[in-house]
mmCIF file of C-alpha atoms and ligand atoms in Angstrom:
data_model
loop_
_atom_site.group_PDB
_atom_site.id
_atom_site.type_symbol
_atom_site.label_atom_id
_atom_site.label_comp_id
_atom_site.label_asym_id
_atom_site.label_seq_id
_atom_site.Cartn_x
_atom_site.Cartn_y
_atom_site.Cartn_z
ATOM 1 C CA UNK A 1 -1.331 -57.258 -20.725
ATOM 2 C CA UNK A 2 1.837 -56.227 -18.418
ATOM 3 C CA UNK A 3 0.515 -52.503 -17.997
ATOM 4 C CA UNK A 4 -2.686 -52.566 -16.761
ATOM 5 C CA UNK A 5 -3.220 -48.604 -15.394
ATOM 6 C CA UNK A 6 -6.259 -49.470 -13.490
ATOM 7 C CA UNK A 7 -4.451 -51.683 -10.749
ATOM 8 C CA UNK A 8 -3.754 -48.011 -9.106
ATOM 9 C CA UNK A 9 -7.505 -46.973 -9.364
ATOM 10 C CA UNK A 10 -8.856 -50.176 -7.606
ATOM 11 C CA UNK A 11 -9.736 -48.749 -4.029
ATOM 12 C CA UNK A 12 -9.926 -45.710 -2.097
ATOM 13 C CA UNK A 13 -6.834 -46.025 -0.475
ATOM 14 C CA UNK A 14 -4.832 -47.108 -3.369
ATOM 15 C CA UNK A 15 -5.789 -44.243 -5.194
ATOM 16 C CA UNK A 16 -5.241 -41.922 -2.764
ATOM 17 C CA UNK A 17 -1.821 -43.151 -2.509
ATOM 18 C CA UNK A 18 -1.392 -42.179 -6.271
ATOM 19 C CA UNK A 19 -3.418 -39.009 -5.832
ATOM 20 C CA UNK A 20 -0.951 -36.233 -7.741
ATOM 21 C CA UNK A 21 -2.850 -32.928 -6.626
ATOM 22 C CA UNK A 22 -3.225 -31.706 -3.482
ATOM 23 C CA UNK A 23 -5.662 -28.756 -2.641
ATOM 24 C CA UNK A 24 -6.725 -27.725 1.020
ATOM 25 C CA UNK A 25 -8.328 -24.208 2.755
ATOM 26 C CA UNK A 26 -4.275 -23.429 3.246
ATOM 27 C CA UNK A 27 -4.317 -22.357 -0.480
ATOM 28 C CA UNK A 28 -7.243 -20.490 -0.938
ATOM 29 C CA UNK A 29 -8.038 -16.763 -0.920
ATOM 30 C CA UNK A 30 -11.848 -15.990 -0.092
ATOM 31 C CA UNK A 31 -12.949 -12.652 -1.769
ATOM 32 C CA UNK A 32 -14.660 -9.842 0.448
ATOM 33 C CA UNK A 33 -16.634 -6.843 -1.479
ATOM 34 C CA UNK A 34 -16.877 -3.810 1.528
ATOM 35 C CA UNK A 35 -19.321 -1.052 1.399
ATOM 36 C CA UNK A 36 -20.135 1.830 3.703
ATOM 37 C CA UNK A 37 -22.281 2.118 6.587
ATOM 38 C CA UNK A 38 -23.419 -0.722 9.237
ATOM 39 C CA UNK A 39 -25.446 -3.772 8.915
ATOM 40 C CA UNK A 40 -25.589 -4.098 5.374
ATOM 41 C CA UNK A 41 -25.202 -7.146 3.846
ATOM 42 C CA UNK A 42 -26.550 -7.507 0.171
ATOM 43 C CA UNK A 43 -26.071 -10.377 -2.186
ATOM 44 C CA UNK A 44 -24.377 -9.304 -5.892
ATOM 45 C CA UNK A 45 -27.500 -10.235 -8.178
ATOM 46 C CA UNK A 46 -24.948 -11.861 -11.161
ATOM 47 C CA UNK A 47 -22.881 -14.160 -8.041
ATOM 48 C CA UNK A 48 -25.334 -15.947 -6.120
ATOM 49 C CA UNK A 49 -24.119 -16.247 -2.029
ATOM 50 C CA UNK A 50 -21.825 -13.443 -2.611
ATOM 51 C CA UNK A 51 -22.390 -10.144 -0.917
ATOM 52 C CA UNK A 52 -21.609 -6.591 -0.530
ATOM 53 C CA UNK A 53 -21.043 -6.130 3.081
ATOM 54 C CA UNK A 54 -20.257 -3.750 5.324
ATOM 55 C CA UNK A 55 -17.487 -3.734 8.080
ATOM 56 C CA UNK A 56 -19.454 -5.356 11.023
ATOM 57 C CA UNK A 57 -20.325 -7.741 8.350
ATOM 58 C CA UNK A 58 -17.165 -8.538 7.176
ATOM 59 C CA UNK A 59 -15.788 -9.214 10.670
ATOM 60 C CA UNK A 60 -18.062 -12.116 10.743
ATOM 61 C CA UNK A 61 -17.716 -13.202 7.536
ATOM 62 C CA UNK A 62 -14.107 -13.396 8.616
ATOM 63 C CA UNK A 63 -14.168 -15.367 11.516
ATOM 64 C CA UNK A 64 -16.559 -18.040 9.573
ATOM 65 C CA UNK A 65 -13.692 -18.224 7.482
ATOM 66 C CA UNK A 66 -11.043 -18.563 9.573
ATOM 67 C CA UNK A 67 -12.920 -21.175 11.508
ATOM 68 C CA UNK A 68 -13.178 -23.031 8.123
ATOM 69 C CA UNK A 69 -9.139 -22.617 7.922
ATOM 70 C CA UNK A 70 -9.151 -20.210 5.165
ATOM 71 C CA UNK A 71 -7.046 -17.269 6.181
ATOM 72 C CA UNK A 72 -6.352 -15.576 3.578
ATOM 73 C CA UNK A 73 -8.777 -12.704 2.194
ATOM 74 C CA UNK A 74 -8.469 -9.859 -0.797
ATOM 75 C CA UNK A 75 -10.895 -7.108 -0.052
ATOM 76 C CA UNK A 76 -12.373 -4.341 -2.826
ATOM 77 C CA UNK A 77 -14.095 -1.495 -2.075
ATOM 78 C CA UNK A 78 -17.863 -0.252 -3.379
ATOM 79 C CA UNK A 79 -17.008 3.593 -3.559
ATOM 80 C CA UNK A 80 -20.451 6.018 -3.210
ATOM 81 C CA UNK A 81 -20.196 7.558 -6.768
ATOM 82 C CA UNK A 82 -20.130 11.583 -4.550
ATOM 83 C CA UNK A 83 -16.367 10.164 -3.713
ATOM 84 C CA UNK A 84 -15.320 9.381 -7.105
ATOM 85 C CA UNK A 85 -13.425 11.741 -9.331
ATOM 86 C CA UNK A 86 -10.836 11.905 -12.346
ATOM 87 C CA UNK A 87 -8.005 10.888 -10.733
ATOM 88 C CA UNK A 88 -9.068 8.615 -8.059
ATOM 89 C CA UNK A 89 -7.676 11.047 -5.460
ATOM 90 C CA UNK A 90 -10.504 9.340 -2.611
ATOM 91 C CA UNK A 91 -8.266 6.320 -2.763
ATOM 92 C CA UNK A 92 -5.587 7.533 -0.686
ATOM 93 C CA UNK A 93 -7.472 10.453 1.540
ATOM 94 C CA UNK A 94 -6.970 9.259 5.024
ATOM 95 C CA UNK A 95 -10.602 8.907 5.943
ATOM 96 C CA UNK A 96 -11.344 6.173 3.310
ATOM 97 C CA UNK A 97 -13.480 3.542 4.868
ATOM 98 C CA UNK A 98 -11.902 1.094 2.918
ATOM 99 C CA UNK A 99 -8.878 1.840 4.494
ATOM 100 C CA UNK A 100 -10.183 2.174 7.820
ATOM 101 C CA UNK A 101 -11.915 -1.485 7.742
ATOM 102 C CA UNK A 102 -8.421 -2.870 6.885
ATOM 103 C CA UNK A 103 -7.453 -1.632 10.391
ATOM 104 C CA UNK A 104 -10.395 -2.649 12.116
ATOM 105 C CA UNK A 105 -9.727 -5.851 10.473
ATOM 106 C CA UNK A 106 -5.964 -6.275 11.665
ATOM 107 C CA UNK A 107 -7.378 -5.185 14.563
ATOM 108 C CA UNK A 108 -9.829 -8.092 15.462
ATOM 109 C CA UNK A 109 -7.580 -10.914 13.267
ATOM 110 C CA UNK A 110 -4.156 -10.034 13.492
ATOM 111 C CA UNK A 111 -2.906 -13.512 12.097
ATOM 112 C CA UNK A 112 -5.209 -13.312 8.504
ATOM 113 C CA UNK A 113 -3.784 -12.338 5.174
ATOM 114 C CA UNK A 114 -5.701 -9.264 4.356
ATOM 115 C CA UNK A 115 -4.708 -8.314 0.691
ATOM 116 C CA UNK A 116 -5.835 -5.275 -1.227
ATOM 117 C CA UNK A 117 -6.535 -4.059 -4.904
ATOM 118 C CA UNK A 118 -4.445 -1.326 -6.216
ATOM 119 C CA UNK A 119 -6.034 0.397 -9.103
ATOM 120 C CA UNK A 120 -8.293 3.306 -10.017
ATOM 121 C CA UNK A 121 -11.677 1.395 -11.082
ATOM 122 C CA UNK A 122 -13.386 1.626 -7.833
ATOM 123 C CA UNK A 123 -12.745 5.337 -7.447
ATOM 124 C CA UNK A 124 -13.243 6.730 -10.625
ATOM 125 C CA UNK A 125 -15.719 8.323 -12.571
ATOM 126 C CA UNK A 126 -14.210 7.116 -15.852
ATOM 127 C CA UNK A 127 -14.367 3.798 -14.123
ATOM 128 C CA UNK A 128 -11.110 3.117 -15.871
ATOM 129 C CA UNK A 129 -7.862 1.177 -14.099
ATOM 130 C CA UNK A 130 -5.749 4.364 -15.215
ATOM 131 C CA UNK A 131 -6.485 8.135 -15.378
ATOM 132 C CA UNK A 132 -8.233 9.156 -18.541
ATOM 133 C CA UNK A 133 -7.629 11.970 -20.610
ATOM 134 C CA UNK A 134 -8.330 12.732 -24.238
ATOM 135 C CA UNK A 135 -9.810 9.849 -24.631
ATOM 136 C CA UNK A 136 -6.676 8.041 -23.832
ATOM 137 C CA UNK A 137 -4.875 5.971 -20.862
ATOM 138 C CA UNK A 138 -2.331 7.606 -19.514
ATOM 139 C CA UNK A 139 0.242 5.172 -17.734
ATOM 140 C CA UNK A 140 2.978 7.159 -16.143
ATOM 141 C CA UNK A 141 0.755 9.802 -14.039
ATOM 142 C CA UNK A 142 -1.161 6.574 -12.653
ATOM 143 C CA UNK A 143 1.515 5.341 -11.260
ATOM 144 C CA UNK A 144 1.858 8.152 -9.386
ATOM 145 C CA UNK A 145 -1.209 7.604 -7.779
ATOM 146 C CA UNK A 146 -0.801 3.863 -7.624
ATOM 147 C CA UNK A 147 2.067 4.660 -5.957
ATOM 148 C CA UNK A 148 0.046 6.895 -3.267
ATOM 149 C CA UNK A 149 -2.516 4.376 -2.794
ATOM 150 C CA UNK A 150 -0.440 1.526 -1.862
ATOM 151 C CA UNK A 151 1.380 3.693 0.657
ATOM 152 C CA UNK A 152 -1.923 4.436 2.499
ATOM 153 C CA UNK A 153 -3.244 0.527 2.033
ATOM 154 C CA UNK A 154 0.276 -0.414 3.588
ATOM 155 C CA UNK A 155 -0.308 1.942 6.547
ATOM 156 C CA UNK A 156 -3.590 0.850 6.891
ATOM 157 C CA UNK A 157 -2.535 -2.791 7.349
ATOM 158 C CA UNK A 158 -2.550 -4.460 4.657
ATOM 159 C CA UNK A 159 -0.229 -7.266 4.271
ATOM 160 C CA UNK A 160 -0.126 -7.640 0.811
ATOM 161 C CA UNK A 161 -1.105 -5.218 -2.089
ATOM 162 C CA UNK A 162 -2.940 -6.449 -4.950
ATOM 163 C CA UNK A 163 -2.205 -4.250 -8.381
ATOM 164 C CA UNK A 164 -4.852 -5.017 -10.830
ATOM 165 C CA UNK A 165 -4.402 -1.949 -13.251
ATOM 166 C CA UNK A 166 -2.268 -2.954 -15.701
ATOM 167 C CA UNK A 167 -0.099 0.073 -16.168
ATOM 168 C CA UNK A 168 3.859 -0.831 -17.203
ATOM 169 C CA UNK A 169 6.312 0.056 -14.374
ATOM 170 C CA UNK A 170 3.556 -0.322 -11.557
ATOM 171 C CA UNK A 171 5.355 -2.681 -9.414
ATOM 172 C CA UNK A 172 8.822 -0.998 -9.682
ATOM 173 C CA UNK A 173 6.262 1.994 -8.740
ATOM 174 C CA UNK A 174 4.934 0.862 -5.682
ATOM 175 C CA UNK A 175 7.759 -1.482 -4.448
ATOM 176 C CA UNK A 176 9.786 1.977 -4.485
ATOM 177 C CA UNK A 177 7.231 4.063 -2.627
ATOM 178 C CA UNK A 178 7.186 1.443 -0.028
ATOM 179 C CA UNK A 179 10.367 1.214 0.835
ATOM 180 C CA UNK A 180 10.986 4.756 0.922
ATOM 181 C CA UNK A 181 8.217 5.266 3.594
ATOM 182 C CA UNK A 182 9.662 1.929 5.700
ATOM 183 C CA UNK A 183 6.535 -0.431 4.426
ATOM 184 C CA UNK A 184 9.497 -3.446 3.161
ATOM 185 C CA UNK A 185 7.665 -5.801 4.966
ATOM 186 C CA UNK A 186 4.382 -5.501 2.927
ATOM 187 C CA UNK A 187 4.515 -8.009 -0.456
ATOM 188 C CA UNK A 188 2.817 -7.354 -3.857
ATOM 189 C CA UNK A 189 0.301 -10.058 -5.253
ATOM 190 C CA UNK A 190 0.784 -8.776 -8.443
ATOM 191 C CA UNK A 191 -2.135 -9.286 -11.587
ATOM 192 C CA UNK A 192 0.644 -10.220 -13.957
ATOM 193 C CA UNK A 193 -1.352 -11.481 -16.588
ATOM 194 C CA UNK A 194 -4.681 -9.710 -16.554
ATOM 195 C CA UNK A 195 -6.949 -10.530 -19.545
ATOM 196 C CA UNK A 196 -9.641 -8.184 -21.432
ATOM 197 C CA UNK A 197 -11.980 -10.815 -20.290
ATOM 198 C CA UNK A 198 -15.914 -11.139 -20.487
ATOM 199 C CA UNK A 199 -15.678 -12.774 -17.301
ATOM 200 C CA UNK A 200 -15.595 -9.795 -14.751
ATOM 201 C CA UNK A 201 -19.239 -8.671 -15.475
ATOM 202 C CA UNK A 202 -20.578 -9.572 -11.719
ATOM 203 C CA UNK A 203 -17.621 -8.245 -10.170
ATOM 204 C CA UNK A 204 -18.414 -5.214 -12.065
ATOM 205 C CA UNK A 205 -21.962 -5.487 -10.948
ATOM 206 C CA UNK A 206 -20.725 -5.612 -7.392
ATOM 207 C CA UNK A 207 -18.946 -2.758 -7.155
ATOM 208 C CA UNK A 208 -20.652 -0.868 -10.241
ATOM 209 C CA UNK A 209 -17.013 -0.226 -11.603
ATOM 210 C CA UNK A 210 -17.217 -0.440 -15.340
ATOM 211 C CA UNK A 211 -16.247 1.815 -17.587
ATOM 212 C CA UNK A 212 -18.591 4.960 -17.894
ATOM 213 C CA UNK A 213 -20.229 5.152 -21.453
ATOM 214 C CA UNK A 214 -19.398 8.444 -23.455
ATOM 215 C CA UNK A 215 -17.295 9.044 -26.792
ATOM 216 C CA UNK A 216 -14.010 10.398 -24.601
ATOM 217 C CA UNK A 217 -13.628 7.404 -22.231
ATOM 218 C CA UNK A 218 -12.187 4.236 -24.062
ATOM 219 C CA UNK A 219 -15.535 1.568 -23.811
ATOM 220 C CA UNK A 220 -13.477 -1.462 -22.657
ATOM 221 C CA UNK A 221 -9.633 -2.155 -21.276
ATOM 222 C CA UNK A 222 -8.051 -3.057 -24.135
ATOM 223 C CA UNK A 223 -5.067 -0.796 -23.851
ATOM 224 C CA UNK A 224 -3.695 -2.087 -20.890
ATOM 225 C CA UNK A 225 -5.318 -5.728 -20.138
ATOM 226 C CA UNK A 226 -3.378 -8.331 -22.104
ATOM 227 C CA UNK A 227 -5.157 -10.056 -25.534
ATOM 228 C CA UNK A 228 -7.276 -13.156 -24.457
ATOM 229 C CA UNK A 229 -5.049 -14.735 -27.645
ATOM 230 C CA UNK A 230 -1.494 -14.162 -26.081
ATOM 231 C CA UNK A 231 0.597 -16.652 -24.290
ATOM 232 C CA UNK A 232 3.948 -15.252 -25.363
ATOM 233 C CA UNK A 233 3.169 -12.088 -23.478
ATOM 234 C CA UNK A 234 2.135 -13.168 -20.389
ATOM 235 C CA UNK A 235 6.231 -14.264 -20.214
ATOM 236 C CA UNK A 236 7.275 -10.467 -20.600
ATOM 237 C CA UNK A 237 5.079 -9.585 -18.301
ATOM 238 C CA UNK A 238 6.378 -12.706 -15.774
ATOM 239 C CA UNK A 239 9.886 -10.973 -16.336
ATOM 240 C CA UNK A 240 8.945 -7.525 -16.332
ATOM 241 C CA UNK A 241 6.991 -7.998 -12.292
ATOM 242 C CA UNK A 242 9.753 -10.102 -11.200
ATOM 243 C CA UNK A 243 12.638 -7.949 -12.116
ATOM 244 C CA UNK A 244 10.579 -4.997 -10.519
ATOM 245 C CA UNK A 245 10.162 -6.763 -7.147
ATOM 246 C CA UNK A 246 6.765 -8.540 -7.004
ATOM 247 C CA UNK A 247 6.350 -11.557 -4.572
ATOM 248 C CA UNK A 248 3.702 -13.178 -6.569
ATOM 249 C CA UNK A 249 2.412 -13.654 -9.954
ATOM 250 C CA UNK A 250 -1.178 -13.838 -10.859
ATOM 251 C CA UNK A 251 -3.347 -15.274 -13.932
ATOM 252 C CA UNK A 252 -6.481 -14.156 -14.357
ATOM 253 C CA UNK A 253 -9.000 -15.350 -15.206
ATOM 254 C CA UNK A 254 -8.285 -19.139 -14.209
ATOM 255 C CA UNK A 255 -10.002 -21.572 -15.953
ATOM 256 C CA UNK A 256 -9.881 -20.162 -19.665
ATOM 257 C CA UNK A 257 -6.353 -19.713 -19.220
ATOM 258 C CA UNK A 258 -5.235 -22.719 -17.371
ATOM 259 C CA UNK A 259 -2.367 -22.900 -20.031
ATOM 260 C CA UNK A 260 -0.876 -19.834 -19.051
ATOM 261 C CA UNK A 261 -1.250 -20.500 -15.929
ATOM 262 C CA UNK A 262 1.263 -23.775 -16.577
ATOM 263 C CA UNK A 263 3.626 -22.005 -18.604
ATOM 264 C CA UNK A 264 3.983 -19.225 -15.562
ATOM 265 C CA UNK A 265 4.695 -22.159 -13.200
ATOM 266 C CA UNK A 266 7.278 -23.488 -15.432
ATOM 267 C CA UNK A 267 9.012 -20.053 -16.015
ATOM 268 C CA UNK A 268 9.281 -19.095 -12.587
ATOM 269 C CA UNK A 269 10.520 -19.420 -9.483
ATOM 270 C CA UNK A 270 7.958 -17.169 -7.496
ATOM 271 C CA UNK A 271 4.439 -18.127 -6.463
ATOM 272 C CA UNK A 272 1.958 -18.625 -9.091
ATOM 273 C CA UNK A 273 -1.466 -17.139 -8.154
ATOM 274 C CA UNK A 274 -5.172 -17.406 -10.238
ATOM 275 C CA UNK A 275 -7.929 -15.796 -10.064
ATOM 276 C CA UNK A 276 -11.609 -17.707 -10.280
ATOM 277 C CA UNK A 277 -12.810 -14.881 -11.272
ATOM 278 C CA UNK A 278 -16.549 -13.666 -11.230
ATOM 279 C CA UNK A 279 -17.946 -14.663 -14.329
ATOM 280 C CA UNK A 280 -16.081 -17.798 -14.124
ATOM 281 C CA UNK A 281 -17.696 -18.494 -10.310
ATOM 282 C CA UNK A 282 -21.460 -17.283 -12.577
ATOM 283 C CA UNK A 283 -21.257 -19.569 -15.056
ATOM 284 C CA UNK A 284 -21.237 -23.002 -12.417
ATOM 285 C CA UNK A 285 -23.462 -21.736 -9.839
ATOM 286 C CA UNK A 286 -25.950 -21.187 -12.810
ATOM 287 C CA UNK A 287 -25.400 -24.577 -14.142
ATOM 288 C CA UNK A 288 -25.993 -26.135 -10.646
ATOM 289 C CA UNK A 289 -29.365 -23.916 -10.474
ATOM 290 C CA UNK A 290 -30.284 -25.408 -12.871
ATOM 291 C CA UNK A 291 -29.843 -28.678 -12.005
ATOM 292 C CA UNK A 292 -27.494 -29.601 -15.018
ATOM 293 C CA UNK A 293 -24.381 -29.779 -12.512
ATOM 294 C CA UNK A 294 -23.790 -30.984 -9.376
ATOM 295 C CA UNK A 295 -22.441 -28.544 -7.049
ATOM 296 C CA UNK A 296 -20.588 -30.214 -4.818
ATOM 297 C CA UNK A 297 -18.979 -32.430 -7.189
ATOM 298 C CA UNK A 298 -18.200 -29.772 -9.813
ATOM 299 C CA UNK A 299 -17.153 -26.944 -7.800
ATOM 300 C CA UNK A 300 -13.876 -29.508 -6.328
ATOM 301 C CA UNK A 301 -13.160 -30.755 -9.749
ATOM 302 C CA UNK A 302 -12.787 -26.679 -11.257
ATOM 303 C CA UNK A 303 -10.829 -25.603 -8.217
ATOM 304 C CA UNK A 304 -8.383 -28.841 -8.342
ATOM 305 C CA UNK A 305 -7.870 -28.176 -12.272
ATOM 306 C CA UNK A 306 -6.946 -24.613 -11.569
ATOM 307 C CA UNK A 307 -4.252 -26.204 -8.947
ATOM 308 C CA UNK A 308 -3.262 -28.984 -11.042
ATOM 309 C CA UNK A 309 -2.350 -26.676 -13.796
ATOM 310 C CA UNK A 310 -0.172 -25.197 -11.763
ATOM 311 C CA UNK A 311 -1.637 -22.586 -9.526
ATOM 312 C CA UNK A 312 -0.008 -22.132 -5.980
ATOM 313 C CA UNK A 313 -3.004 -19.809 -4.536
ATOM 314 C CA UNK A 314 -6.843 -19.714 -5.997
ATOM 315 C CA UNK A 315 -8.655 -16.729 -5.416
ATOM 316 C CA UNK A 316 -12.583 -18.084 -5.959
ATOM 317 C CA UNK A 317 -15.994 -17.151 -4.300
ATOM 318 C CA UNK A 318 -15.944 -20.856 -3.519
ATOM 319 C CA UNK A 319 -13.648 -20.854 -1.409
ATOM 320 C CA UNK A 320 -15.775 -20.944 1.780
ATOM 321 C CA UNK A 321 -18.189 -23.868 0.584
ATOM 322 C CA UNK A 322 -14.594 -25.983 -0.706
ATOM 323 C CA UNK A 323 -13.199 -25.636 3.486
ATOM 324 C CA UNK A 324 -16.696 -26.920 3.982
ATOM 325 C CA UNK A 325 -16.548 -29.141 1.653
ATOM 326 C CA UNK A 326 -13.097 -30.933 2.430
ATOM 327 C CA UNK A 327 -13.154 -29.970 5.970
ATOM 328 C CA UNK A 328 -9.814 -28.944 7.509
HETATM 329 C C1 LIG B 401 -10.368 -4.123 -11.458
HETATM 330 C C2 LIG B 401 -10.624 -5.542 -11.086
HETATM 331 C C3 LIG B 401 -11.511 -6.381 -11.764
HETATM 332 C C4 LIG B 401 -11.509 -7.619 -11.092
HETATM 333 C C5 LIG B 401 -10.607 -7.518 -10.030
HETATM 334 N N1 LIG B 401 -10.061 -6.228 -10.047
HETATM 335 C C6 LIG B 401 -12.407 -6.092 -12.914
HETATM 336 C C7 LIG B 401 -11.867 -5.423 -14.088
HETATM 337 O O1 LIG B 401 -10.675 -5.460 -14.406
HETATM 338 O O2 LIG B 401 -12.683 -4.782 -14.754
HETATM 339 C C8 LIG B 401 -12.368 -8.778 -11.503
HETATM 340 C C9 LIG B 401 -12.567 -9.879 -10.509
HETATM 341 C C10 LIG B 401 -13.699 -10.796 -10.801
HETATM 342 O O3 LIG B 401 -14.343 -10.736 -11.877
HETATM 343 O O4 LIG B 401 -14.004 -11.635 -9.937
HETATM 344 N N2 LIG B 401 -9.251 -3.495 -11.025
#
């Protein structure tokens, strides 16, 4: 035999040598769920070692993390149901404590990436991405308020906003409202290809944002998240968010779409982003409960094949334990 492909898998160093796929804490994003009020830290039933936390308890959360070396965080909001309303109008009032925790958070860790999430879910009562009315969507007043929102998130410090509604024209939308009130420095993440998944449910549980059940609100997000089935689209979208000035393109979910995730990479030029999302992070930590995985064996191998597939930054609940894991 002349080609014998186990010669480069005989010892540690040798096949670290040939090792193609590189992940460290650099390229994570560790998600943070905030809620109101002071010393409240409580764990999301669906995501084991998650939690809802409040502000003191995200400051420490966020040191942990930068200790770990990962710097990078994307925070959502638990709105009290008394603040929600049709149009989501809480989102940009200046007392938000959502917004105020970004600036407490800039505060304390100037040097993190704090990014946000632009979209109505959180604040409404429809608990729809877009404002609802007869029973419908409706995309171009949304991205009025979209366009509101980010301008408050930007002033509050974010450094990147995170749209995750769905609506067409949203980043053209918000990259204009930015620049007209002097926010140019503050980048987009945008949720490019967003999926009607079944994968969001603990998120959902987290921040009790699903849709509201009644016959004039739409019962899932069809409309405006793409078709789990599509492929093709996820390019129009890819052209649509770069021509409209986003500085980086997301897939979510990750790991049922790590072909999308491939073709994005190969498309474009700009950073590729996935989400781990929720359901996905569930569906392990269950497994390991169980005994039938190992943790620390399987968690690595997911988070690698979401990087290996072409993924520039991983957004995953695991991003904590994977610094610990790896070490800096
Ligand atoms: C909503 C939003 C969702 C997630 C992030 N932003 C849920 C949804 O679209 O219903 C899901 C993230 C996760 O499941 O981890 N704007």
């Amino acid at each position: 035999m002349l080609r014998r492909p186990r010669r480069n898998r005989t010892s540690p160093a040798i096949r670290s040598l040939v090792e193609e796929t590189h992940l460290t804490p650099d390229h994570l994003v560790n998600p943070l769920f905030l809620v109101e009020g002071e010393k409240v830290k409580s764990e999301v039933k669906s995501l084991p070692g998650v939690f809802r936390l409040s502000i003191d308890e995200i400051l420490k959360e966020i040191e942990e993390s930068m200790n770990l070396g990962v710097q990078s965080f994307i925070m959502f909001p638990a709105i009290p149901e008394s603040n929600k309303d049709k149009t989501g109008t809480y989102s940009y009032d200046p007392n938000n404590f959502y917004l105020e925790a970004a600036s407490t958070i800039k505060k304390h860790f100037p040097e993190c990436c704090l990014i946000s999430d632009v979209a109505l879910d959180p604040y409404s009562i429809d608990g729809h991405d877009g404002i609802v009315r007869d029973g419908k969507i409706v995309n171009d007043e949304t991205l009025e308020v979209l366009a509101k929102m980010s301008v408050a998130q930007a002033r509050a410090g974010f450094d990147i906003l995170g749209p995750s509604d769905m609506m067409d024209g949203r980043i053209a939308a918000i990259r204009e409202a930015l620049d007209d009130n002097d926010f140019s420095d503050t980048g987009i993440m945008s949720y490019t290809a967003k999926y009607a998944s079944a994968f969001y449910g603990p998120f959902r549980d987290a921040l009790d944002s699903a849709p509201k059940v009644a016959t004039d609100i739409p019962k899932d997000k069809k409309t405006y998240q793409m078709n789990p089935a599509n492929k093709q689209e996820a390019l129009i979208e890819g052209e649509l968010d770069t021509m409209e000035g986003a500085d980086f393109l997301m897939v979510k979910p990750a790991l049922n779409y790590l072909d999308v995730i491939h073709l994005m990479k190969e498309n474009f030029d700009l950073p590729i982003a996935a989400y781990h999302v929720s359901g996905e992070c569930a569906m392990l930590l269950a497994a390991c409960r169980n005994g039938w995985l190992e943790y620390e064996k399987a968690m690595p191998e997911t988070l690698l094949s979401i990087r290996r597939a072409g993924a520039d930054v991983i957004i995953t609940y695991f991003a904590k334990d994977y610094a610990k894991l790896v070490g800096r």
